mmCIF file of C-alpha atoms in Angstrom:
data_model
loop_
_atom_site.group_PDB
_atom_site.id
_atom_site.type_symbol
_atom_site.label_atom_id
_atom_site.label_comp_id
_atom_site.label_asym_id
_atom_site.label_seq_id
_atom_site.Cartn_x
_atom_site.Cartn_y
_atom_site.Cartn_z
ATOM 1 C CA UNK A 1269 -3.141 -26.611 31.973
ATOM 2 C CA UNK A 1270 -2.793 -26.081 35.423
ATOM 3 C CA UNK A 1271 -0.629 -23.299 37.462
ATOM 4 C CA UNK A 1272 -0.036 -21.577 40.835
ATOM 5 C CA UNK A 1273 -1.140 -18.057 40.831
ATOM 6 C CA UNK A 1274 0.121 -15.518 44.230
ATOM 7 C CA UNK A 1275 0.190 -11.971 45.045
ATOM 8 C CA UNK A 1276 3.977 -10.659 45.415
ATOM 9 C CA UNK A 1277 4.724 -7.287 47.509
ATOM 10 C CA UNK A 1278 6.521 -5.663 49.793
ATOM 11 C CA UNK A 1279 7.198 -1.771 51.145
ATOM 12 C CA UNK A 1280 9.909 -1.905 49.020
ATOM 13 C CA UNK A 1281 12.144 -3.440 46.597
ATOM 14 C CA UNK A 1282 15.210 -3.759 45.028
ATOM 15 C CA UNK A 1283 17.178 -5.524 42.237
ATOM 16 C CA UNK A 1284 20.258 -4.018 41.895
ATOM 17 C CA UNK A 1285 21.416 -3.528 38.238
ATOM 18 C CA UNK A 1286 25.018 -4.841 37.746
ATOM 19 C CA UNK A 1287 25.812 -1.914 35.134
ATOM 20 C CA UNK A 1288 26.124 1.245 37.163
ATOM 21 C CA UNK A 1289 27.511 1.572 40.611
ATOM 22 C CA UNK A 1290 29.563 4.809 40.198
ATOM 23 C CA UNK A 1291 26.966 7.512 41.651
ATOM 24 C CA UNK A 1292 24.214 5.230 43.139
ATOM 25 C CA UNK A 1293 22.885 1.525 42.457
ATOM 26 C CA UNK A 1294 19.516 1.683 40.431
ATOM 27 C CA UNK A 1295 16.751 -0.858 40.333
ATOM 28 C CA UNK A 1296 14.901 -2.619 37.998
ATOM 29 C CA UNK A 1297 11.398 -1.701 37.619
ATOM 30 C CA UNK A 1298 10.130 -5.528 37.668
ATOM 31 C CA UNK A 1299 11.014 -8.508 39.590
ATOM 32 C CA UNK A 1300 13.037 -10.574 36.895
ATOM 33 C CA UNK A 1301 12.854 -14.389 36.580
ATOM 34 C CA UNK A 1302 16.329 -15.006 38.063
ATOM 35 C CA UNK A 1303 15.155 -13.073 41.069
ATOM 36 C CA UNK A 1304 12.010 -14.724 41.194
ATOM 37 C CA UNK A 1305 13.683 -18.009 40.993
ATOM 38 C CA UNK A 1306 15.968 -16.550 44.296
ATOM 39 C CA UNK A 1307 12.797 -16.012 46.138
ATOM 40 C CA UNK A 1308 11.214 -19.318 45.711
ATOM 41 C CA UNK A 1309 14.232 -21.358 45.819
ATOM 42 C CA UNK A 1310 14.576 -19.364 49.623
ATOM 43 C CA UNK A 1311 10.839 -20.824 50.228
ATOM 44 C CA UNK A 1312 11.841 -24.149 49.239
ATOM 45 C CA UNK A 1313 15.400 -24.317 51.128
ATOM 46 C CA UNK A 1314 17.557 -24.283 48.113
ATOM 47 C CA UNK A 1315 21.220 -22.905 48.129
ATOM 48 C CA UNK A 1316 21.983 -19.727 46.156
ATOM 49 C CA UNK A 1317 25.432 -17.805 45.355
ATOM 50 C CA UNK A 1318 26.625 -18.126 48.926
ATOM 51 C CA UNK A 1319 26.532 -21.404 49.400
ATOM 52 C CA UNK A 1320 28.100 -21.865 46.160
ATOM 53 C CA UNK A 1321 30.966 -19.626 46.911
ATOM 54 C CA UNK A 1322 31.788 -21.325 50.400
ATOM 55 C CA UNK A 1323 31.929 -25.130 48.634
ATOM 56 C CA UNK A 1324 34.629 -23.399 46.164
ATOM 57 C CA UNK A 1325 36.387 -21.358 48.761
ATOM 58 C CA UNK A 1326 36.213 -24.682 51.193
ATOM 59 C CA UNK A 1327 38.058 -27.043 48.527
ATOM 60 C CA UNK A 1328 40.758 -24.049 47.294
ATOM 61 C CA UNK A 1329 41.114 -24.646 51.449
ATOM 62 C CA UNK A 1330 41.731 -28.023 51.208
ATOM 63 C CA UNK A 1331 44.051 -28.260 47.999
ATOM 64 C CA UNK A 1332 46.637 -25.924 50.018
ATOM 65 C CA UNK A 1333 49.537 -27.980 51.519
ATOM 66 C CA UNK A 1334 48.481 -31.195 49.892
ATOM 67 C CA UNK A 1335 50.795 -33.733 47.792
ATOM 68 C CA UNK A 1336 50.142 -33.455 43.736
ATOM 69 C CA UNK A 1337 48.138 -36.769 43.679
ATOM 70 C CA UNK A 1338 46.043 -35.847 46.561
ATOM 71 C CA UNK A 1339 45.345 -32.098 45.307
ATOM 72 C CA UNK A 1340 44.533 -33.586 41.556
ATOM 73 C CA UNK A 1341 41.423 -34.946 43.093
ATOM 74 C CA UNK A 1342 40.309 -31.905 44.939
ATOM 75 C CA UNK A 1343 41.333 -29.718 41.891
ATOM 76 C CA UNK A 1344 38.733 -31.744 39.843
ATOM 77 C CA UNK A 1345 36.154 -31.629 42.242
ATOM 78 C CA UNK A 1346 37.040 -27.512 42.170
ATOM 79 C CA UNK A 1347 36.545 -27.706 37.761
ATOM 80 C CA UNK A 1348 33.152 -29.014 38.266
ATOM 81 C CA UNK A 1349 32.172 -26.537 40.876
ATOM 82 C CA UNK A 1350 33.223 -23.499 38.397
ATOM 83 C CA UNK A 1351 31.248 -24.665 35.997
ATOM 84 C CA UNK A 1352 28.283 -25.223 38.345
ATOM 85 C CA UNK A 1353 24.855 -23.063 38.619
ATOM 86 C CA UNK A 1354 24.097 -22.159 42.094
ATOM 87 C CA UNK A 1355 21.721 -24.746 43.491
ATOM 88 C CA UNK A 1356 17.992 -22.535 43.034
ATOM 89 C CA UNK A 1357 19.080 -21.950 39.587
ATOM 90 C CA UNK A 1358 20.047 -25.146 38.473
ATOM 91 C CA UNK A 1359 16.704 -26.733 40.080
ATOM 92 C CA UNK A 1360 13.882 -24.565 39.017
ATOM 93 C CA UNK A 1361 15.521 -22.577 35.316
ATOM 94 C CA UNK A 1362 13.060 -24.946 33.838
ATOM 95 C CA UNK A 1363 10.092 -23.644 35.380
ATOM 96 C CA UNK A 1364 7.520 -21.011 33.493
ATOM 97 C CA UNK A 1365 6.836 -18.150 35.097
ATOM 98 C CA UNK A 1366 4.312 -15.296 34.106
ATOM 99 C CA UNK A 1367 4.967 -11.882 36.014
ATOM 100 C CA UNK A 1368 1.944 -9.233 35.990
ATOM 101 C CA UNK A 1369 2.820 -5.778 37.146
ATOM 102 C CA UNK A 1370 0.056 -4.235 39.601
ATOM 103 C CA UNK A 1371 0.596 -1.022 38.742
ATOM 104 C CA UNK A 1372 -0.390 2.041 36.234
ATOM 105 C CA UNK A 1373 1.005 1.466 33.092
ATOM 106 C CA UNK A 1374 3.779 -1.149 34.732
ATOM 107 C CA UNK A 1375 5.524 1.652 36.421
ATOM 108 C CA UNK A 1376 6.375 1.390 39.998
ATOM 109 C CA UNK A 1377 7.331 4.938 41.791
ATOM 110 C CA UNK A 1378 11.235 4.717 42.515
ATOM 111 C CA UNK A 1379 13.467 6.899 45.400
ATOM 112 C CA UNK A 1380 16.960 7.137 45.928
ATOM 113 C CA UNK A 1381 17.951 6.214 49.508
ATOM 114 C CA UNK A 1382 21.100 7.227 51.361
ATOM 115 C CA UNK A 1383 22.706 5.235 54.321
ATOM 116 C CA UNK A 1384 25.777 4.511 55.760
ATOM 117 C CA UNK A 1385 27.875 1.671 55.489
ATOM 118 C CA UNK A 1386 30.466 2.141 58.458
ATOM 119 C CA UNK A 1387 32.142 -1.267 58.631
ATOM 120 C CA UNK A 1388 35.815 -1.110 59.193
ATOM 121 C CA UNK A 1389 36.812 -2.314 55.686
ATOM 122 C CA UNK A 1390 33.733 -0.542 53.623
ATOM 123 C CA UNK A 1391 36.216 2.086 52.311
ATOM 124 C CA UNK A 1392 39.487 3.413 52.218
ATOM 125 C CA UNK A 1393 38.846 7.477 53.081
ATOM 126 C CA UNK A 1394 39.229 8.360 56.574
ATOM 127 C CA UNK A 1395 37.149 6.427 59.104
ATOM 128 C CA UNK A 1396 36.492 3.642 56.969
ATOM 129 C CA UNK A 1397 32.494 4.949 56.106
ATOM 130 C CA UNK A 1398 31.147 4.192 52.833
ATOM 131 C CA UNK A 1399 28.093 6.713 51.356
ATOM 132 C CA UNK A 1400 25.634 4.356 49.682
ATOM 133 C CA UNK A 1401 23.276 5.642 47.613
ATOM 134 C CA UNK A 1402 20.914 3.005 46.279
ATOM 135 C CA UNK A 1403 17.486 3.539 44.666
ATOM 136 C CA UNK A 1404 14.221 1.062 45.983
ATOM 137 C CA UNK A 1405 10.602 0.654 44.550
ATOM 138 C CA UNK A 1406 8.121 1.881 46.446
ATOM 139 C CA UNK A 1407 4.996 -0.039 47.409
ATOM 140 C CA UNK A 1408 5.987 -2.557 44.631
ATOM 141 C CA UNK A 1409 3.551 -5.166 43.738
ATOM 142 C CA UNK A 1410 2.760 -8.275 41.309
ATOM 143 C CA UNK A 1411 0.670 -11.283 40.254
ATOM 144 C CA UNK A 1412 2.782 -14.148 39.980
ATOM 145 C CA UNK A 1413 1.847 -17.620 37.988
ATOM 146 C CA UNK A 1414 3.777 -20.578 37.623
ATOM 147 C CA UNK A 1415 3.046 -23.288 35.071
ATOM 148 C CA UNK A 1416 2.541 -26.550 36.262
ATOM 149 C CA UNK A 1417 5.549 -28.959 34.248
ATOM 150 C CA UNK A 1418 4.579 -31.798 36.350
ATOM 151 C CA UNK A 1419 7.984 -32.111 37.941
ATOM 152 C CA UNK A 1420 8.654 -32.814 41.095
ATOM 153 C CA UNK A 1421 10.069 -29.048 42.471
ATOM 154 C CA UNK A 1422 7.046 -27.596 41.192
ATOM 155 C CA UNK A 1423 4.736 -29.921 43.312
ATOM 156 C CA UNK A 1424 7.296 -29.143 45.928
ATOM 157 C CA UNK A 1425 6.976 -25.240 45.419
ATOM 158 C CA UNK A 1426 3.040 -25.596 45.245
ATOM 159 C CA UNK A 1427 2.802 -27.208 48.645
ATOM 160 C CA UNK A 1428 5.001 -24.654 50.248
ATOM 161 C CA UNK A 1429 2.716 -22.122 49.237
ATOM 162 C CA UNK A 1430 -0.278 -23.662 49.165
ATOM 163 C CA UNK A 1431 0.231 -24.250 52.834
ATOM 164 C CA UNK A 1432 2.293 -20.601 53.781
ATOM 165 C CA UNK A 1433 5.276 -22.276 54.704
ATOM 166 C CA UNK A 1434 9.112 -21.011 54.062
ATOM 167 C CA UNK A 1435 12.359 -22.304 54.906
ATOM 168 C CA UNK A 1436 14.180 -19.462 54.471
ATOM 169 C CA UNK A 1437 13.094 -15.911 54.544
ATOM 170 C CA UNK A 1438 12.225 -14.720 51.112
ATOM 171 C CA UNK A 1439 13.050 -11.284 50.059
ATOM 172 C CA UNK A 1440 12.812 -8.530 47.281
ATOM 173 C CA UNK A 1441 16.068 -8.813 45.947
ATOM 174 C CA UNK A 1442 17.948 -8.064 49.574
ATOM 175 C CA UNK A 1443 16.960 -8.670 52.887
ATOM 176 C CA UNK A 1444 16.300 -5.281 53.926
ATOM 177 C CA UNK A 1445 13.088 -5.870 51.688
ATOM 178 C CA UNK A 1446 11.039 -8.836 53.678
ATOM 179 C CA UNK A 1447 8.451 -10.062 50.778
ATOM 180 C CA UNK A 1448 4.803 -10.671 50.903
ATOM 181 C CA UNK A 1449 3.118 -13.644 49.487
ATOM 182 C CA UNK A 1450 -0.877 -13.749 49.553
ATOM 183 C CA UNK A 1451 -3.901 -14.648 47.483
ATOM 184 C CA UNK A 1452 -2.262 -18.169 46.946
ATOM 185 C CA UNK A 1453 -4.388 -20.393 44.622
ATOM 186 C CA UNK A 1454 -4.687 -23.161 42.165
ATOM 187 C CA UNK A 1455 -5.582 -22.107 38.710
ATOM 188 C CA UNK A 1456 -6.817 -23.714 35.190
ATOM 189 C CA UNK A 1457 -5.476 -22.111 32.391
ATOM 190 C CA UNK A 1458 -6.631 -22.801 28.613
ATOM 191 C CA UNK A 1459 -4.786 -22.839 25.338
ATOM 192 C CA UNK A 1460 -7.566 -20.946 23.212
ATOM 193 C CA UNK A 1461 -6.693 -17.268 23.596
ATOM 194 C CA UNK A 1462 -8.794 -14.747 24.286
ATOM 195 C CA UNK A 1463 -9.576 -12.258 21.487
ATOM 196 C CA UNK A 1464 -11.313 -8.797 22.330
ATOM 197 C CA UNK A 1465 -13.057 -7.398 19.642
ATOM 198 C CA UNK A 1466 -11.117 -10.114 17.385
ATOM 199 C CA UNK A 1467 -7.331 -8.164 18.942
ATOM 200 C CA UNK A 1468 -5.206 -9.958 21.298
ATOM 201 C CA UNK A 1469 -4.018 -8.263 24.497
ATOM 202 C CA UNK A 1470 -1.323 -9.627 26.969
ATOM 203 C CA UNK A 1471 -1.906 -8.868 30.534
ATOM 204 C CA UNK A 1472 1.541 -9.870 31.527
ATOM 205 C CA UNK A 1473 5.225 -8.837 31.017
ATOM 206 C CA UNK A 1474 6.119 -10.920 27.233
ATOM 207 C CA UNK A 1475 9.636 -10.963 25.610
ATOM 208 C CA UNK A 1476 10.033 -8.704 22.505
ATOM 209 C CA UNK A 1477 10.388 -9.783 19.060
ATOM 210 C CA UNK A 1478 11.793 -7.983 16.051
ATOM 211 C CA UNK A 1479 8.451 -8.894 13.890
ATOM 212 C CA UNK A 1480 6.120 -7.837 16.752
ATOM 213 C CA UNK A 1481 3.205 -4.915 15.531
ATOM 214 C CA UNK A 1482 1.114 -2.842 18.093
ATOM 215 C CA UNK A 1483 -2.493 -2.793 17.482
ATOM 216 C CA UNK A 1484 -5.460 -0.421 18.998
ATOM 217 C CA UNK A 1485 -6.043 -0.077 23.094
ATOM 218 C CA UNK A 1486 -8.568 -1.803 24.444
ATOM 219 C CA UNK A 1487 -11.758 -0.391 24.548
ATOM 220 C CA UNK A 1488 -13.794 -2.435 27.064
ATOM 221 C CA UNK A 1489 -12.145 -1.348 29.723
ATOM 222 C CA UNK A 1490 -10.876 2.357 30.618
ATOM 223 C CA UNK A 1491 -7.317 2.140 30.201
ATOM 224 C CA UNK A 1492 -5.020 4.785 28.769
ATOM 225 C CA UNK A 1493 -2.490 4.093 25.955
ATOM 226 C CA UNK A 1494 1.184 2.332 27.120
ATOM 227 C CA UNK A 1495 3.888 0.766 25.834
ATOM 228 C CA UNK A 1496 6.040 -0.205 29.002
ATOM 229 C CA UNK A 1497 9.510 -1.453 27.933
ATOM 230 C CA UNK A 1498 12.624 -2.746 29.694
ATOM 231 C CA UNK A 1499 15.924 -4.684 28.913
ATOM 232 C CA UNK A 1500 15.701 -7.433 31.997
ATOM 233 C CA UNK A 1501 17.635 -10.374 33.168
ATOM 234 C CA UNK A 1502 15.891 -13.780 31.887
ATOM 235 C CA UNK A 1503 18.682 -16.434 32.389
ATOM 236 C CA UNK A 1504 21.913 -16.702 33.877
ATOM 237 C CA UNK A 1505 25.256 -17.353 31.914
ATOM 238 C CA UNK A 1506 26.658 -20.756 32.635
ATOM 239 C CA UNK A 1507 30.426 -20.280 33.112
ATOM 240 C CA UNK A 1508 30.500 -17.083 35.206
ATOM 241 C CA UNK A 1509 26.789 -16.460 35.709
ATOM 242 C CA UNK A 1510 26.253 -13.188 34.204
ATOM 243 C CA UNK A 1511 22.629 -12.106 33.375
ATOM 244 C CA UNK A 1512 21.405 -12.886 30.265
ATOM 245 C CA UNK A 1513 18.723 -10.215 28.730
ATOM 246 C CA UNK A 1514 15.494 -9.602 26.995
ATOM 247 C CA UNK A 1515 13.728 -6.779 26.323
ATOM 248 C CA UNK A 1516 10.293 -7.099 28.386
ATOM 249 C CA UNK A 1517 7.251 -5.292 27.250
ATOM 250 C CA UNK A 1518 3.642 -4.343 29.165
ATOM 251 C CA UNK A 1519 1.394 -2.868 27.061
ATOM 252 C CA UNK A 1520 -2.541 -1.629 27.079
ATOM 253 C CA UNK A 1521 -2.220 -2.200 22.854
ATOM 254 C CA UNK A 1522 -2.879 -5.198 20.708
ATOM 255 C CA UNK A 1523 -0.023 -7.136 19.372
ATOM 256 C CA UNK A 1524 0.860 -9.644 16.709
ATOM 257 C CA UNK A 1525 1.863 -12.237 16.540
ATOM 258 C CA UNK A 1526 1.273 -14.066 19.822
ATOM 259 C CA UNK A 1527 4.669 -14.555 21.767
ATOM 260 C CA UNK A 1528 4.630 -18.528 22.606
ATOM 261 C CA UNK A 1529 3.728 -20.115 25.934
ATOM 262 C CA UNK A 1530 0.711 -18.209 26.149
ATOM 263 C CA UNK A 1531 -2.430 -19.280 27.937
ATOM 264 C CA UNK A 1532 -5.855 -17.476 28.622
ATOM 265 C CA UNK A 1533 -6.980 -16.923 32.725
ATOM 266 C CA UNK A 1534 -10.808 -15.292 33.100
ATOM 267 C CA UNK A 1535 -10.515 -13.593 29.719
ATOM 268 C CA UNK A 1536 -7.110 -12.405 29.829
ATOM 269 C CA UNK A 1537 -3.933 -13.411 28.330
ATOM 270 C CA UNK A 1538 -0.509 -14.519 30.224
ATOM 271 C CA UNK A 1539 2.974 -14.749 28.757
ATOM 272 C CA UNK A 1540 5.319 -17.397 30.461
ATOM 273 C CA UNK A 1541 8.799 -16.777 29.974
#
């Protein structure tokens, strides 16, 4: 079982949470698959949100003015546009990703940053300035792997970075957060799992389950004792894409049982979600 393995950093980071906006935005620890699906689907040229939302507002355009017969066409065109994932999504939500924090205990240091937003229509007090108060990760780093499916945006996404090349700029969930993509390689990954001490460790970010049991810490290596846990986005809703969430878990302990989709790299264990 093949897969494409790269370094992913930057100076800083951040994926907004949709849930609280009222004091300050706040970040996810991890990159989550939907935003790692944004950042390769920028390598690879494919449309996100944007794009989607100018083909809706260009037909709404179009319908205005226009005879019933000649707006029922446009109007149906419109149906199957609302019920549409953006382009990045819709190509590469079949793809297997494993996401590895590079950090102690999974945790990335976090600080709350304060800027000005001073565009005309930003807010209604006097002057028209908006506070923002947004927390980033600092110094935020991963190992990414992607699972060879043998289609044809994989091979397409593994000769983009194979070779270093982008069409668009990608980003760490904004674009004041330029990304950094390195140690690029081709990896062989193998179905037997590797057992320390007859215990099975995961060396990635796996999905929770309600059956799953923690086990002892490893002992070959000096590593203290973690359980790392976070409700993330996996998946997008279909109708009005909304996040969709697991609870993701990073862990120094044995587990059981095995979550699925996992494969053994140089005696460790990866979880593809």
């Amino acid at each position: 079982m093949k897969a494409i393995s790269f370094e992913l950093s930057g100076k800083t980071a951040c994926f907004r949470k949709p849930d609280v906006n009222q004091f300050a935005y706040f970040t996810y620890n991890n990159i989550h698959k939907v935003a790692l699906l944004g950042l390769l689907g920028a390598i690879i040229g494919l449309g996100g949100y944007t794009k989607l939302h100018y083909q809706k507002e260009l037909l709404k355009e179009k319908i205005k003015g226009l005879k019933e017969k000649e707006k029922k066409v446009f109007e149906k065109e419109l149906s199957k546009l609302e019920d549409k994932y953006p382009e990045f999504y819709e190509k590469l939500k079949e793809l297997k990703i494993s996401i590895v924090p590079l950090a102690p205990c999974g945790y990335f240091s976090k600080k709350i940053q304060v800027f000005n937003n001073s565009v005309g229509y930003a807010s209604q007090e006097e002057g028209g300035n908006l506070i923002v108060r947004e927390q980033w990760l600092e110094n935020p780093a991963w190992q990414i792997m992607i699972l060879d499916d043998g289609s044809k945006v994989y091979k397409r996404l593994k000769e983009y970075l194979l070779n270093k090349k982008s069409v668009f700029i990608p980003y760490l969930g904004k674009n004041d957060h330029p990304a950094k993509i390195e140690r690029i390689k081709e990896i062989e990954l193998k179905e037997e799992i590797c057992k320390i001490n007859d215990e099975i460790y995961i060396d990635s970010l796996f999905p929770k389950r309600d059956n799953l049991n923690f086990g002892w810490v490893r002992e070959d290596i000096d590593v203290p004792e973690f359980i790392f846990q976070e409700v993330s986005p996996v998946s997008l809703q279909k109708e009005y894409h909304f996040y969709e969430y697991q609870t993701m878990i990073f862990t120094s302990k044995a587990i059981d049982p095995i979550p699925k989709d996992t494969y053994s790299y140089e005696n460790k264990n990866y979880t593809f979600i």
